[in-house]
Amino acid sequence: MNVTVKKRKNYFVQRNLRTIIIYVFLFVMMLVVSIFNDKFFTLGNFKNLLRTVFPLIMVSFGQTLIILTGGIDLSLGGIVALTNVVCVVLMKPDSPTGFILPVIVTLVIGLLAGVLNGLVITRGRLAPIIVTLATDAIFSGAALYMMPNPGGSVHRAFGKFLTRGIGGASPLILFLTIFIVVRCLTNRTSFGRTLRAIGGNEGAVYSTGIKVDRVKFLTYAIAGVLCAVAGIFLSAQMNSADAAIGKNYAMNSITTTVVGGTAMSGAIGDPLGTVAGAFIIAIINNMLNLFGVSSFYQFVFQGLILVAALSLNALNKKG
Amino acid sequence: MSEQILKMVNITKRFAGIVALDQVHFSCNRGEVHVLAGENGAGKSTILKILSGIYKADEGEIYFNDKKATIKNPEQAQKLGIAMVFQELTLIGELTVSENIYLSIEPKNKLGLIDQKAVNKQIQTAMDKYGIYLEPDEIVNNLPIAKQQLAEILKILVRDPDLIILDEPTSALARKEVDQLFQIIRNLTANGKTIIFISHRLEEVFAIGDRVTVFKDGRFVDTCNICDINEDDLIRMMVGRSLQNIFPHKNRKIDNEIIFEVRLLLDHDKKVNDVSFNVHRGEILCVAGLQGHGQSELLNAISGLHPLKSGEVIISGKKISVKNSGQAIENGIALVPADRKSQGLMLELAIQHNLSISSLGKRLKGLFIDSKAESIFCSSIVEQLAIKIGKVTNPANSLSGGNQQKVVLGKELATNPKVILFDEPTRGIDVEAKREFYNIMDSLASQGVAVIMNSSDLMEVIGMADRVAVMYEGRISGILQKEEISEEAIMRYAMGITEKYFEAGETA
């Protein structure tokens, strides 16, 4: 048989076509923006941009993992708000080590919130969209209960380090570290393969003798932790907490995930694309600000982008 | 006598009160190819799904390697060394061939990450070992169905189970690939593996099987050595129930006039392949065959639900177009679908609403529904079909299966069809309701409606049909006239045994 001697075909482009297209789009957009804004391609602007999108990227990583399993999580914003508030409430601004315990506790709270979602969805055999709609109310409600009005303050040294430390590179380092971990998880581990496979055909994965529920449960738990990272970063960035901060994160994370090339039906997608998706959304908002467009229109615009991205995905599937 | 690897004792399984398996036994010896045979609904797939952990038996015990085994889920089955190649494949279309084959058993490096080089090396070794060659990095959805089937088989083989269940593995394979699969099976059994094999192709059963176990209606019939029996014996074991007296006498007057005809229907993936038949006035035509040979697709195609590539549909000499179900209904074609719950009814809505939905346009008062006309219409249908209901405003799911099915029929009759297609009309309904249904079909046929029924219940086909069109792999493999209709004759055509063979068998 000549098949054996045939060299293995290179599938790199076929497999990564979506991500490649998104990055081409992102760079074209950056070039266009730089025409209007001569300060666009400066280090300062990029530092700024990364700081702005960092929390959204964290949440979107979680959303991407969940959407890859064919699920969805509307409670991620609630978890961001809850962890944001918990982090600030526990912080003691002036004690030298007052940030260590609050950070750990906050991460654990995020984990527990994700665990709750995962448990109810897998044990109760309930639809993720309904479960997380309900838990979102619980998480946001708890955040509001703890802190009805925005306020508080963060451990000063910690806040400064997280947002501007190591010559302003600490958000970048943190981002790269988490990105590498998440992408290895989805693309290089057995867990990631299973996660995608569940999004492709859950019944088939079960028949293959895989613990489907455990994988789904872990996915929601991981998303909870990622949201806690976003919550902590926001505390440092704002030097305070706001129980209402989470309200747009669910929709925004879905938008960035879909714009980033992940299919809503699951299985197909890449966290690398999600990163581009987040930057695309941030740059568009940045532009609209620059042109003095009202922030209300920005919502309309974002909705339109989501519809466009979904339609493109649908067309892609048909073709 | 070789050693017994599997013994299943007194297995009983019920689905919603209906007994699918009744105290059956099944056992396999190490190193044999054991064929499981029986008609549709005999319980073959059910017992294998119990063995592989998809279903749980209500009663009975399983012994594997002489130890009592509990198999609650597929994971436990795999741990024991039991793996199944399912009829409906378990590949993930979005992933590549190698990702699917090594799903959850990927070789890993020191960091716990997938070692892609090792995967590539292992898959090459596996492909060389079994002679199944596939492009490892191709996305499964891009593969033709036969290649997918081979990938599924390879996926099971790399897991190296002791007992391999193959549920109709050859249905999508070409001759050459079947030979290749048989070679693989022989190698496996030579290495002490055990194979349980289901196939509806008799020639394959005799080509590869060592022993055969026959089930009928969820009961164990017999286990015997294949070398001791011939094809006639096997068919005799699979069929032969007593005919229940629930069918109307066939004393309809059948005209020569052809009231419905299809010519050379062909769909895109040959599920329906050059099918032609006609129906005379007063006649009931049955479509028969083993599951998945295109019968449902044929009925759906005629009623506009399954897209056709070419072919003609002719009602009373007039060629019509059935591009969608709206057109089909307009032209007088009605379908009583196989699955009343998902295709026939809106379970949560009122009976009245269900009955009137397909003929709403007939009872309008200006823009609005004439509610008086509607309730008169509903009570007339309820009366005509003797549907046992409380109130017409009750939801459809308050009714028993048989009455639900009558509501589906009533809804279709309200469009005054010239052709009515029944797809498995009596599945899951009780005997009395069945009898009523048969009478309704009988009177429809006498009134000059072309009645076509697809059924996997052979007794029903024999009891009702004036003629039977038997399907095999998308084609009509034979049309049986009145006195030719018998279980054996239908089974032969349904298994694709050729005309020549058939005649030779008859004279023997």
Coordinates of C-alpha atoms in Angstrom, one line a residue, chain B residues 5 29-32 64-65 77-83 156 159-165 188-189 191-196:
Chain B
I5 CA -14.8 -16.1 29.2
N29 CA -15.7 -19.0 25.0
R30 CA -12.3 -17.5 24.8
G31 CA -10.9 -17.2 21.3
E32 CA -14.2 -17.7 19.4
F64 CA -16.5 -12.5 33.3
N65 CA -13.5 -14.7 33.6
A77 CA -16.7 -2.5 31.2
Q78 CA -13.5 -1.2 29.7
K79 CA -11.6 -1.9 32.9
L80 CA -12.8 -5.5 32.7
G81 CA -11.5 -5.6 29.2
I82 CA -14.8 -5.4 27.3
A83 CA -15.1 -2.9 24.5
I156 CA -11.2 -0.2 20.1
R159 CA -7.4 -0.3 23.8
D160 CA -6.5 -3.9 23.6
P161 CA -9.6 -5.5 25.2
D162 CA -10.1 -9.2 25.8
L163 CA -13.7 -9.2 24.5
I164 CA -14.6 -7.1 21.5
I165 CA -18.2 -6.5 20.6
L188 CA -7.4 -11.5 17.1
T189 CA -9.0 -14.8 17.9
N191 CA -4.2 -14.4 19.9
G192 CA -6.9 -15.4 22.4
K193 CA -9.3 -12.5 22.0
T194 CA -13.0 -13.1 21.9
I195 CA -15.4 -11.5 19.4
I196 CA -19.1 -11.0 19.6

